[in-house]
């Protein structure tokens, strides 16, 4: 699939995500917009997966560690054929399997339950280590938020991945510079990430996390060590008044804002 | 009812655990052991020698250890994640909840040196909260075997059970109580002795103390039923209801806080299904002082003589004489 095609799909996913947040009256729209280009590149360009065989042992693994952007994953999974597209309208409804954080026992395509931060990377290390032990060829990808990297468990896992020589593991840090209540630099600024990961023995690539021409090659890069992609992104990307505003972490647009956001995303299509 | 053997020899249940793990490991190449720099204390040296590539030591990093366990299971392996119970459950409780129980990952959590096995090391190393922390988690059977025979049987069962398990082991020597060849049945208590005056229920390192207490009572003409209840979740409702029906009172003892453990789990059944007087023995909601596990169990009223006295007081309550 060409970068233009991926961009088109990403815009469709953004639009559906926005609509679902507005309809459900909840979501984590800022971080969803920052992650959607990466999710699109993974599911439509890179992952070796078969939606009708979500437990195929040879499938590439993707772990959404920043589980609060579950909606963006649901929309992507629906578009890729894992769940009915029509089901997105049940997001957060009573008894819907599409709750605020992804559930691997209910939603095909979800690999492990996330929600509390700092969980996905250790699990991804286990997946990659299992492939090494079994001689399996699948690759494991995990997406974390940059604020999430403040959790100490991630650094336990980063150290482990290097120790185990997991060159079949790719960590993508969605570096949108904002967490729930503040900019990272106002709380516990871990940036720059690249030097830290390199010091732990990882290969590091820094990219524009909204440019398909940079995302896809970075995801496909292979080497001798675990690979970290520091994806420079914008919280709320694609919607002007949300961009780079931490207060849009989980706000819901009002009717007027929704109209503006719809227009902006539609215009881009 | 299981015949109680009276072997005076004491066994470290870790030996039974690793002996079965090594045998199963030879049969099933998907079995891996994961630990937190605890090859020695988990007695995984033999496993490591046999299957070096299947021993995954993550170092002192319990959150990562449990998460890695979940990932290994996702990749198709059968991980036994071993660590001191105080750290395995306490340090990584959220990983146990989200990555293992909620995700229903086929991971066996092996809590080593549970209870007050590290008595002298103090309350940081006591694991007298782990029943309470784990038994509230859906999908996670919680099992504390009473001897080496039951440990071996429980490990065998855990390996064949297609879901997460928390197995709580000690390092304190215990005599063999169950007959060789005993088959572990999750959620089912073993009646080690029958009686009609009171039922004594325990698991882990306390079961043999209940046998001894029942012998003391028998000398005085009091016949106590003794149940070994290794599975704390799911609790054996039927055995508890039968105990109340047949004996009218239940005494529990555990190497755990009296809050939230085996006694509490049984009390939940008693109040809902069959109200009757109970006495819960355990650590009474305090940080225990320094001392060996055996010393501390005695200190908190769980010497066989003290248990017999507590049982008599309970029987008196049952018949309205106290």
Coordinates of C-alpha atoms in Angstrom, one line a residue:
Chain A
X1 CA 0.0 0.0 0.0
X2 CA 1.3 3.4 -1.0
X3 CA 1.8 6.3 1.6
X4 CA -1.1 8.2 0.0
X5 CA -3.4 5.2 0.5
X6 CA -2.3 4.9 4.1
X7 CA -2.9 8.6 4.6
X8 CA -6.4 8.3 3.2
X9 CA -7.2 5.4 5.5
X10 CA -5.8 7.3 8.5
X11 CA -8.1 10.2 7.8
X12 CA -11.1 7.9 7.6
X13 CA -10.1 6.4 11.0
X14 CA -9.7 9.8 12.5
X15 CA -13.1 10.9 11.3
X16 CA -14.8 7.7 12.6
X17 CA -12.9 8.1 15.9
X18 CA -14.1 11.7 16.3
X19 CA -17.7 10.7 15.5
X20 CA -17.5 7.9 18.1
X21 CA -16.1 10.1 20.8
X22 CA -18.8 12.7 20.1
X23 CA -21.6 10.0 20.1
X24 CA -20.3 8.2 23.2
X25 CA -19.6 11.4 25.0
X26 CA -16.2 10.1 26.0
X27 CA -12.8 8.9 24.8
X28 CA -9.2 10.0 24.8
X29 CA -9.3 12.0 21.6
X30 CA -6.0 13.8 21.9
X31 CA -3.9 10.7 22.2
X32 CA -6.1 8.9 19.6
X33 CA -5.3 11.5 17.0
X34 CA -1.6 11.3 17.8
X35 CA -1.5 7.5 17.4
X36 CA -3.8 6.9 14.4
X37 CA -1.1 7.3 11.7
X38 CA 1.0 4.7 13.5
X39 CA -1.9 2.3 14.0
X40 CA -2.8 2.7 10.3
X41 CA 0.7 2.0 9.1
X42 CA 0.9 -1.0 11.3
X43 CA -2.5 -2.6 10.4
X44 CA -2.6 -1.6 6.7
X45 CA 1.1 -1.6 5.8
X46 CA 3.3 -3.7 8.1
X47 CA 1.7 -6.3 10.3
X48 CA 1.6 -9.8 8.9
X49 CA -1.9 -10.7 10.2
X50 CA -5.0 -12.4 9.0
X51 CA -8.1 -10.9 10.6
X52 CA -10.1 -14.1 10.2
X53 CA -7.3 -16.0 12.2
X54 CA -6.7 -13.6 15.1
X55 CA -4.9 -16.4 17.1
X56 CA -2.8 -17.7 14.4
X57 CA 0.5 -18.6 16.2
X58 CA 2.6 -17.0 13.4
X59 CA 0.9 -13.6 13.5
X60 CA 2.8 -10.5 14.2
X61 CA 1.9 -9.2 17.6
X62 CA 0.8 -5.6 18.3
X63 CA 0.3 -4.5 21.9
X64 CA -1.4 -1.2 22.5
X65 CA 0.2 -0.3 25.9
X66 CA -1.5 3.1 25.9
X67 CA -4.8 1.3 26.3
X68 CA -6.8 4.4 26.9
X69 CA -6.8 5.1 23.2
X70 CA -8.7 1.8 22.7
X71 CA -11.3 3.6 20.5
X72 CA -8.6 4.3 17.9
X73 CA -7.6 0.6 18.0
X74 CA -11.3 -0.5 17.7
X75 CA -11.9 1.7 14.7
X76 CA -8.7 0.4 13.1
X77 CA -9.5 -3.2 13.9
X78 CA -13.0 -2.7 12.4
X79 CA -11.6 -1.2 9.3
X80 CA -9.2 -4.0 9.0
X81 CA -12.0 -6.6 9.3
X82 CA -11.5 -7.9 12.9
X83 CA -14.9 -6.7 14.1
X84 CA -17.9 -5.2 12.3
X85 CA -17.6 -1.5 11.5
X86 CA -21.1 -1.1 12.7
X87 CA -20.1 -2.2 16.2
X88 CA -18.2 1.0 16.8
X89 CA -21.4 2.7 17.7
X90 CA -21.6 0.5 20.8
X91 CA -18.4 2.0 22.2
X92 CA -18.8 2.3 26.0
X93 CA -22.4 1.2 25.9
X94 CA -23.6 -1.2 28.7
X95 CA -22.3 -4.7 27.9
X96 CA -20.5 -3.6 24.8
X97 CA -17.2 -5.5 24.4
X98 CA -15.8 -2.2 23.3
X99 CA -15.0 -0.8 26.7
X100 CA -12.7 2.1 27.5
X101 CA -9.6 -0.2 27.5
X102 CA -9.1 -3.2 25.2
X103 CA -10.0 -6.7 26.3
X104 CA -8.2 -9.6 24.6
X105 CA -10.8 -12.2 25.6
X106 CA -13.6 -10.2 24.0
X107 CA -12.2 -8.3 21.0
X108 CA -10.4 -10.3 18.3
X109 CA -7.0 -8.8 17.4
X110 CA -6.3 -7.5 21.0
X111 CA -3.3 -9.4 22.4
X112 CA -3.4 -8.5 26.1
X113 CA -5.5 -6.4 28.4
X114 CA -4.1 -3.0 29.0
X115 CA -5.3 0.1 30.8
X116 CA -2.9 0.6 33.7
X117 CA 0.2 2.2 32.1
X118 CA 3.5 0.5 32.0
X119 CA 2.1 -3.0 31.3
X120 CA 2.4 -3.5 27.5
X121 CA 6.1 -3.4 27.1
X122 CA 7.0 -6.1 29.6
X123 CA 4.3 -8.3 28.0
X124 CA 5.7 -7.5 24.5
X125 CA 9.2 -8.5 25.8
X126 CA 7.7 -11.9 26.8
X127 CA 6.1 -12.3 23.4
X128 CA 9.4 -11.5 21.6
X129 CA 11.3 -13.8 24.0
X130 CA 8.8 -16.6 23.3
X131 CA 9.5 -16.2 19.6
X132 CA 13.2 -16.6 20.2
X133 CA 12.8 -19.7 22.3
X134 CA 10.4 -21.3 19.8
X135 CA 12.2 -20.2 16.7
X136 CA 9.1 -18.4 15.6
X137 CA 9.3 -15.7 12.9
X138 CA 6.7 -13.3 14.1
X139 CA 7.7 -9.7 15.1
X140 CA 6.3 -7.9 18.2
X141 CA 5.4 -4.3 18.2
X142 CA 4.3 -2.2 21.2
X143 CA 3.0 1.3 21.3
X144 CA 3.4 3.4 24.4
X145 CA 2.6 6.9 25.3
X146 CA 5.5 9.2 26.1
X147 CA 4.0 10.1 29.5
X148 CA 3.6 6.4 30.1
X149 CA 7.3 6.0 29.9
X150 CA 7.4 7.5 33.4
X151 CA 6.3 4.1 34.7
X152 CA 9.3 2.3 36.1
X153 CA 8.2 -1.1 34.8
X154 CA 9.0 0.1 31.2
X155 CA 12.6 0.5 32.1
X156 CA 12.8 -2.9 33.7
X157 CA 11.5 -4.2 30.3
X158 CA 13.8 -2.0 28.2
X159 CA 16.7 -3.4 30.1
X160 CA 15.5 -7.0 29.7
X161 CA 14.9 -6.6 25.9
X162 CA 18.5 -5.6 25.4
X163 CA 19.8 -8.3 27.7
X164 CA 17.8 -10.9 25.8
X165 CA 18.9 -9.5 22.4
X166 CA 15.3 -9.1 21.2
X167 CA 15.9 -7.8 17.7
X168 CA 12.4 -9.0 17.0
X169 CA 10.9 -6.3 19.1
X170 CA 9.9 -2.8 18.1
X171 CA 8.8 -0.2 20.6
X172 CA 7.1 2.9 19.3
X173 CA 6.9 5.8 21.7
X174 CA 4.0 8.2 20.7
X175 CA 5.9 11.3 21.7
X176 CA 3.2 13.9 21.7
X177 CA 4.8 15.7 24.6
X178 CA 1.7 15.9 26.7
X179 CA 0.2 13.7 29.4
X180 CA -3.2 13.8 31.0
X181 CA -2.8 17.0 33.0
X182 CA 0.3 18.7 31.8
X183 CA 3.2 18.8 29.4
X184 CA 5.8 16.1 30.2
X185 CA 8.4 18.8 30.8
X186 CA 6.2 20.1 33.7
X187 CA 6.1 16.8 35.6
X188 CA 8.9 14.3 34.8
X189 CA 10.5 15.0 31.5
X190 CA 12.1 12.0 30.1
X191 CA 12.9 13.6 26.8
X192 CA 15.1 13.2 24.9
X193 CA 14.2 9.5 24.7
X194 CA 16.6 8.5 22.0
X195 CA 19.8 8.9 24.0
X196 CA 18.2 7.0 26.9
X197 CA 17.1 4.1 24.8
X198 CA 20.5 4.0 23.1
X199 CA 22.2 3.9 26.4
X200 CA 20.2 0.9 27.3
X201 CA 21.4 -0.9 24.2
X202 CA 18.6 -0.3 21.8
X203 CA 18.7 0.9 18.2
X204 CA 16.7 4.1 17.9
X205 CA 15.1 5.9 15.0
X206 CA 13.4 9.3 15.3
X207 CA 10.6 10.0 12.9
X208 CA 7.8 12.4 12.2
X209 CA 5.0 10.2 13.6
X210 CA 2.5 11.6 11.1
X211 CA 4.5 11.0 7.9
X212 CA 3.8 7.6 6.4
X213 CA 7.0 7.9 4.4
X214 CA 8.9 7.8 7.7
X215 CA 6.6 5.6 9.8
X216 CA 6.5 2.5 7.5
X217 CA 10.3 2.2 6.8
X218 CA 11.0 2.7 10.5
X219 CA 8.5 -0.1 11.4
X220 CA 10.1 -2.4 8.8
X221 CA 13.6 -1.7 10.0
X222 CA 15.4 -4.8 11.3
X223 CA 18.8 -5.0 13.0
X224 CA 20.7 -6.8 15.7
X225 CA 19.1 -5.1 18.7
X226 CA 15.6 -4.2 19.9
X227 CA 14.4 -1.1 18.1
X228 CA 12.8 2.0 19.5
X229 CA 11.0 4.4 17.2
X230 CA 10.6 7.8 18.8
X231 CA 7.6 9.1 16.9
X232 CA 7.3 12.8 17.2
X233 CA 3.6 13.4 17.1
X234 CA 1.0 16.1 18.0
X235 CA -1.7 15.5 20.5
X236 CA -5.0 16.1 18.8
X237 CA -3.3 15.9 15.3
X238 CA -5.6 16.9 12.5
X239 CA -8.0 19.1 14.5
X240 CA -6.6 22.6 14.9
X241 CA -8.1 23.6 18.2
X242 CA -7.1 20.3 19.9
X243 CA -3.5 20.2 18.7
X244 CA -0.9 20.2 21.4
X245 CA -3.4 21.0 24.1
X246 CA -3.2 18.7 27.2
X247 CA -6.8 19.7 28.1
X248 CA -7.9 17.7 25.0
X249 CA -6.5 14.5 26.6
X250 CA -10.0 13.3 27.2
X251 CA -12.4 16.2 26.6
X252 CA -15.4 15.7 24.3
X253 CA -16.1 18.4 21.7
X254 CA -19.4 20.3 22.0
X255 CA -21.7 20.5 19.1
X256 CA -20.0 23.5 17.6
X257 CA -16.5 22.2 18.1
X258 CA -17.6 18.9 16.6
X259 CA -18.8 20.6 13.5
X260 CA -15.5 22.4 13.1
X261 CA -13.5 19.3 13.7
X262 CA -15.6 17.3 11.3
X263 CA -15.1 20.0 8.7
X264 CA -11.4 20.0 9.2
X265 CA -11.0 16.3 8.9
X266 CA -13.4 16.0 6.0
X267 CA -11.6 18.8 4.2
X268 CA -8.4 16.9 4.6
X269 CA -10.0 13.9 2.8
Chain B
X1 CA -11.4 -39.7 53.3
X2 CA -7.6 -39.8 52.9
X3 CA -5.6 -41.9 55.2
X4 CA -3.1 -39.8 57.1
X5 CA 0.4 -41.1 57.2
X6 CA 2.5 -40.2 60.1
X7 CA 5.9 -39.8 58.5
X8 CA 8.2 -37.9 61.0
X9 CA 10.4 -36.8 58.2
X10 CA 10.0 -33.2 57.2
X11 CA 10.0 -32.1 53.6
X12 CA 10.7 -28.8 51.9
X13 CA 7.8 -28.6 49.4
X14 CA 10.0 -26.7 47.0
X15 CA 11.8 -29.9 46.3
X16 CA 8.6 -31.6 45.2
X17 CA 7.8 -28.5 43.0
X18 CA 11.0 -28.6 41.1
X19 CA 11.1 -32.3 40.8
X20 CA 7.7 -32.3 39.0
X21 CA 8.7 -29.2 37.0
X22 CA 11.9 -30.8 35.8
X23 CA 10.0 -34.0 34.8
X24 CA 7.2 -32.1 33.0
X25 CA 9.9 -29.9 31.4
X26 CA 11.4 -33.0 29.8
X27 CA 8.1 -34.0 28.5
X28 CA 6.9 -30.6 27.3
X29 CA 9.3 -28.3 25.6
X30 CA 6.9 -25.4 26.0
X31 CA 7.4 -25.3 29.8
X32 CA 9.6 -22.4 30.8
X33 CA 10.6 -21.1 34.2
X34 CA 10.8 -17.3 34.9
X35 CA 12.3 -15.9 38.0
X36 CA 13.6 -12.7 39.6
X37 CA 17.2 -13.6 40.5
X38 CA 15.7 -16.4 42.6
X39 CA 17.2 -19.4 40.9
X40 CA 18.5 -20.5 44.3
X41 CA 15.5 -19.7 46.5
X42 CA 13.1 -21.1 43.9
X43 CA 15.4 -24.2 43.6
X44 CA 15.6 -23.8 39.8
X45 CA 19.2 -24.8 39.6
X46 CA 18.3 -28.2 38.3
X47 CA 15.9 -26.9 35.7
X48 CA 18.5 -24.4 34.6
X49 CA 21.0 -27.2 34.1
X50 CA 18.6 -29.3 32.2
X51 CA 17.0 -26.6 30.0
X52 CA 19.3 -23.5 30.1
X53 CA 17.5 -21.8 27.3
X54 CA 14.1 -22.2 29.1
X55 CA 15.2 -20.5 32.3
X56 CA 14.4 -16.8 32.0
X57 CA 15.9 -14.8 34.8
X58 CA 14.8 -11.2 34.5
X59 CA 16.8 -10.0 37.5
X60 CA 15.3 -8.1 40.4
X61 CA 12.3 -6.8 38.5
X62 CA 9.0 -8.4 39.5
X63 CA 6.7 -6.2 37.5
X64 CA 8.6 -7.1 34.4
X65 CA 8.8 -10.7 35.4
X66 CA 5.0 -11.1 35.6
X67 CA 4.4 -9.1 32.4
X68 CA 7.0 -11.2 30.6
X69 CA 5.3 -14.3 31.8
X70 CA 2.0 -13.1 30.2
X71 CA 3.9 -12.4 27.0
X72 CA 5.5 -15.8 26.9
X73 CA 2.1 -17.5 27.3
X74 CA 0.8 -15.4 24.5
X75 CA 3.7 -16.7 22.4
X76 CA 2.6 -20.3 23.1
X77 CA 4.8 -21.2 26.0
X78 CA 3.8 -22.5 29.4
X79 CA 5.5 -20.3 32.0
X80 CA 6.0 -21.0 35.7
X81 CA 6.8 -17.6 37.2
X82 CA 8.6 -18.1 40.4
X83 CA 9.5 -15.6 43.1
X84 CA 9.3 -15.0 46.8
X85 CA 5.6 -14.7 47.4
X86 CA 5.8 -11.4 49.2
X87 CA 7.3 -9.8 46.0
X88 CA 5.6 -11.9 43.4
X89 CA 2.2 -10.8 44.8
X90 CA 2.9 -7.5 46.5
X91 CA 5.3 -5.8 44.1
X92 CA 3.5 -6.9 40.9
X93 CA -0.1 -7.2 42.1
X94 CA -1.4 -5.0 39.3
X95 CA 0.4 -7.1 36.7
X96 CA -1.1 -10.2 38.3
X97 CA -4.5 -8.5 38.0
X98 CA -4.3 -7.1 34.5
X99 CA -1.8 -9.1 32.6
X100 CA -2.5 -12.5 34.2
X101 CA -6.0 -12.8 35.8
X102 CA -8.0 -10.3 33.6
X103 CA -6.2 -11.3 30.5
X104 CA -6.7 -15.0 31.5
X105 CA -3.1 -15.7 30.6
X106 CA -2.0 -19.3 31.0
X107 CA 0.7 -18.5 33.5
X108 CA 1.5 -20.4 36.7
X109 CA 2.5 -18.0 39.5
X110 CA 4.6 -19.9 42.1
X111 CA 4.9 -17.9 45.4
X112 CA 7.9 -19.3 47.2
X113 CA 8.7 -18.9 50.9
X114 CA 5.1 -17.7 51.6
X115 CA 3.7 -17.0 55.0
X116 CA 6.3 -16.4 57.6
X117 CA 9.0 -18.6 56.1
X118 CA 11.3 -15.6 56.2
X119 CA 10.3 -15.1 59.8
X120 CA 13.5 -13.6 61.0
X121 CA 13.8 -11.2 58.0
X122 CA 10.8 -9.3 59.3
X123 CA 7.4 -8.1 58.0
X124 CA 8.8 -6.8 54.7
X125 CA 9.5 -10.4 53.8
X126 CA 6.5 -12.0 55.5
X127 CA 3.8 -12.9 52.9
X128 CA 0.8 -13.0 55.1
X129 CA -1.4 -10.9 52.8
X130 CA -1.1 -12.9 49.6
X131 CA -4.3 -14.9 50.0
X132 CA -6.2 -11.7 50.5
X133 CA -4.6 -10.0 47.5
X134 CA -5.0 -12.9 45.1
X135 CA -8.3 -14.5 46.1
X136 CA -10.3 -11.5 45.1
X137 CA -9.1 -11.8 41.5
X138 CA -11.4 -13.6 39.0
X139 CA -9.9 -16.4 36.9
X140 CA -7.2 -17.1 39.4
X141 CA -7.3 -20.3 41.5
X142 CA -5.4 -19.9 44.7
X143 CA -3.8 -23.1 46.1
X144 CA -1.6 -23.7 49.2
X145 CA -0.6 -27.4 49.4
X146 CA 0.0 -29.0 52.8
X147 CA 2.8 -31.3 52.1
X148 CA 5.2 -32.5 49.4
X149 CA 2.7 -35.1 48.0
X150 CA 0.1 -32.4 47.5
X151 CA 2.6 -30.0 46.1
X152 CA 3.7 -32.5 43.5
X153 CA 0.0 -33.2 42.6
X154 CA -0.9 -29.5 42.5
X155 CA 2.0 -28.7 40.2
X156 CA 1.0 -31.5 37.9
X157 CA -2.6 -30.2 37.9
X158 CA -1.5 -26.6 37.4
X159 CA 0.5 -27.6 34.3
X160 CA -2.6 -29.3 32.8
X161 CA -5.1 -26.5 33.7
X162 CA -5.6 -24.1 30.8
X163 CA -5.5 -20.9 32.8
X164 CA -3.7 -18.9 35.4
X165 CA -3.0 -20.4 38.9
X166 CA -1.4 -19.0 42.0
X167 CA 0.4 -21.7 43.9
X168 CA 1.6 -20.7 47.3
X169 CA 4.5 -22.7 48.6
X170 CA 6.6 -22.6 51.7
X171 CA 10.2 -23.5 52.5
X172 CA 9.3 -24.6 56.0
X173 CA 9.6 -28.4 56.5
X174 CA 6.3 -30.3 56.8
X175 CA 5.6 -34.0 57.2
X176 CA 3.9 -35.9 54.4
X177 CA 0.2 -36.3 55.3
X178 CA -1.4 -37.4 52.0
X179 CA -0.8 -40.8 50.5
X180 CA 1.6 -41.2 47.7
X181 CA -0.3 -41.1 44.4
X182 CA -2.8 -38.5 45.8
X183 CA -4.5 -36.7 43.0
X184 CA -5.1 -33.0 43.4
X185 CA -8.7 -31.8 42.9
X186 CA -9.0 -28.0 42.7
X187 CA -11.7 -26.6 45.0
X188 CA -12.0 -29.9 46.9
X189 CA -11.0 -30.2 50.5
X190 CA -9.5 -33.5 51.8
X191 CA -10.9 -34.9 55.0
X192 CA -7.9 -36.2 56.9
X193 CA -9.9 -37.2 60.0
X194 CA -13.5 -37.4 60.8
X195 CA -15.3 -36.2 63.9
X196 CA -18.5 -34.7 65.2
X197 CA -17.5 -32.1 67.8
X198 CA -15.8 -29.5 65.7
X199 CA -14.1 -29.1 62.3
X200 CA -10.5 -27.9 62.1
X201 CA -9.6 -26.4 58.7
X202 CA -6.2 -25.4 57.4
X203 CA -3.8 -25.6 54.5
X204 CA -0.1 -25.2 53.8
X205 CA 2.1 -25.5 56.8
X206 CA -0.8 -25.5 59.3
X207 CA -2.5 -28.7 58.2
X208 CA -0.2 -31.0 60.1
X209 CA -0.7 -28.9 63.2
X210 CA -4.4 -29.5 63.0
X211 CA -3.8 -33.2 62.8
X212 CA -1.8 -33.0 66.0
X213 CA -4.4 -30.8 67.7
X214 CA -7.1 -33.3 66.8
X215 CA -5.0 -36.1 68.4
X216 CA -4.8 -34.0 71.6
X217 CA -8.5 -33.5 71.5
X218 CA -9.1 -37.2 70.9
X219 CA -7.1 -38.0 74.0
X220 CA -9.8 -36.1 75.9
X221 CA -12.6 -37.9 74.1
X222 CA -13.3 -35.0 71.7
X223 CA -13.5 -36.1 68.1
X224 CA -12.6 -33.3 65.6
X225 CA -12.9 -33.4 61.8
X226 CA -9.8 -32.2 60.1
X227 CA -10.0 -30.7 56.6
X228 CA -7.1 -29.8 54.4
X229 CA -8.4 -27.0 52.3
X230 CA -5.5 -26.2 49.9
X231 CA -7.7 -24.3 47.4
X232 CA -8.7 -20.9 48.9
X233 CA -10.3 -19.9 45.6
X234 CA -12.7 -21.4 44.6
X235 CA -13.5 -22.4 48.2
X236 CA -15.1 -25.8 48.8
X237 CA -18.6 -24.6 49.7
X238 CA -19.9 -28.2 50.0
X239 CA -17.3 -29.2 52.5
X240 CA -17.8 -26.1 54.6
X241 CA -21.6 -26.6 54.7
X242 CA -21.1 -30.3 55.6
X243 CA -18.7 -29.3 58.3
X244 CA -21.3 -27.1 59.9
X245 CA -24.1 -29.6 59.5
X246 CA -22.0 -32.5 61.0
X247 CA -19.9 -30.7 63.6
X248 CA -21.6 -27.4 64.3
X249 CA -18.5 -25.3 64.6
X250 CA -15.4 -24.5 62.5
X251 CA -11.9 -23.5 63.6
X252 CA -9.5 -22.2 60.9
X253 CA -5.8 -21.7 61.1
X254 CA -3.5 -20.2 58.5
X255 CA 0.0 -18.8 58.0
X256 CA -1.6 -15.5 57.0
X257 CA -3.3 -12.5 58.4
X258 CA -6.7 -13.4 59.9
X259 CA -8.0 -10.7 57.6
X260 CA -8.9 -11.8 54.1
X261 CA -7.4 -15.3 54.0
X262 CA -8.6 -18.9 54.3
X263 CA -10.6 -18.2 57.5
X264 CA -12.3 -15.3 55.9
X265 CA -13.1 -17.2 52.7
X266 CA -14.7 -19.9 54.9
X267 CA -16.6 -17.4 57.0
X268 CA -18.1 -15.9 53.8
X269 CA -19.6 -19.3 53.1
X270 CA -20.7 -19.8 56.8
X271 CA -22.6 -16.6 57.1
X272 CA -24.3 -17.0 53.8
X273 CA -25.0 -20.7 53.8
X274 CA -24.8 -22.2 57.2
X275 CA -24.3 -19.8 60.2
X276 CA -22.3 -21.4 63.0
X277 CA -19.7 -20.4 65.6
X278 CA -16.2 -20.0 64.2
X279 CA -12.7 -19.2 65.5
X280 CA -10.2 -17.8 63.0
X281 CA -6.5 -18.3 63.9
X282 CA -3.8 -16.6 62.1
X283 CA -1.7 -13.4 62.5
X284 CA -4.1 -11.0 64.2
X285 CA -3.7 -8.0 61.9
X286 CA -0.3 -6.9 63.1
X287 CA 3.3 -6.8 61.7
X288 CA 4.8 -9.8 63.3
X289 CA 7.9 -9.6 65.4
X290 CA 11.2 -11.3 64.6
X291 CA 11.4 -15.1 64.9
X292 CA 11.2 -18.3 62.9
X293 CA 8.0 -19.3 61.2
X294 CA 7.5 -22.1 63.8
X295 CA 8.1 -19.6 66.6
X296 CA 5.6 -17.1 65.2
X297 CA 2.9 -19.7 64.5
X298 CA 3.3 -20.8 68.2
X299 CA 3.3 -17.1 69.3
X300 CA 0.0 -16.5 67.6
X301 CA -1.8 -19.4 69.2
X302 CA -1.3 -22.1 66.5
X303 CA 0.8 -24.6 68.5
X304 CA -1.2 -27.9 68.5
X305 CA -2.0 -27.5 72.2
X306 CA -3.2 -24.0 71.8
X307 CA -5.3 -25.0 68.8
X308 CA -6.9 -27.8 70.9
X309 CA -7.7 -25.3 73.7
X310 CA -9.2 -22.9 71.2
X311 CA -11.2 -25.7 69.8
X312 CA -12.6 -26.6 73.2
X313 CA -13.6 -23.0 73.8
X314 CA -15.3 -23.0 70.4
X315 CA -17.1 -26.2 71.2
X316 CA -18.3 -24.6 74.5
X317 CA -19.6 -21.6 72.5
X318 CA -21.4 -24.0 70.2
X319 CA -23.3 -25.6 73.1
X320 CA -24.0 -22.2 74.8
X321 CA -21.6 -22.8 77.7
X322 CA -19.5 -19.8 77.1

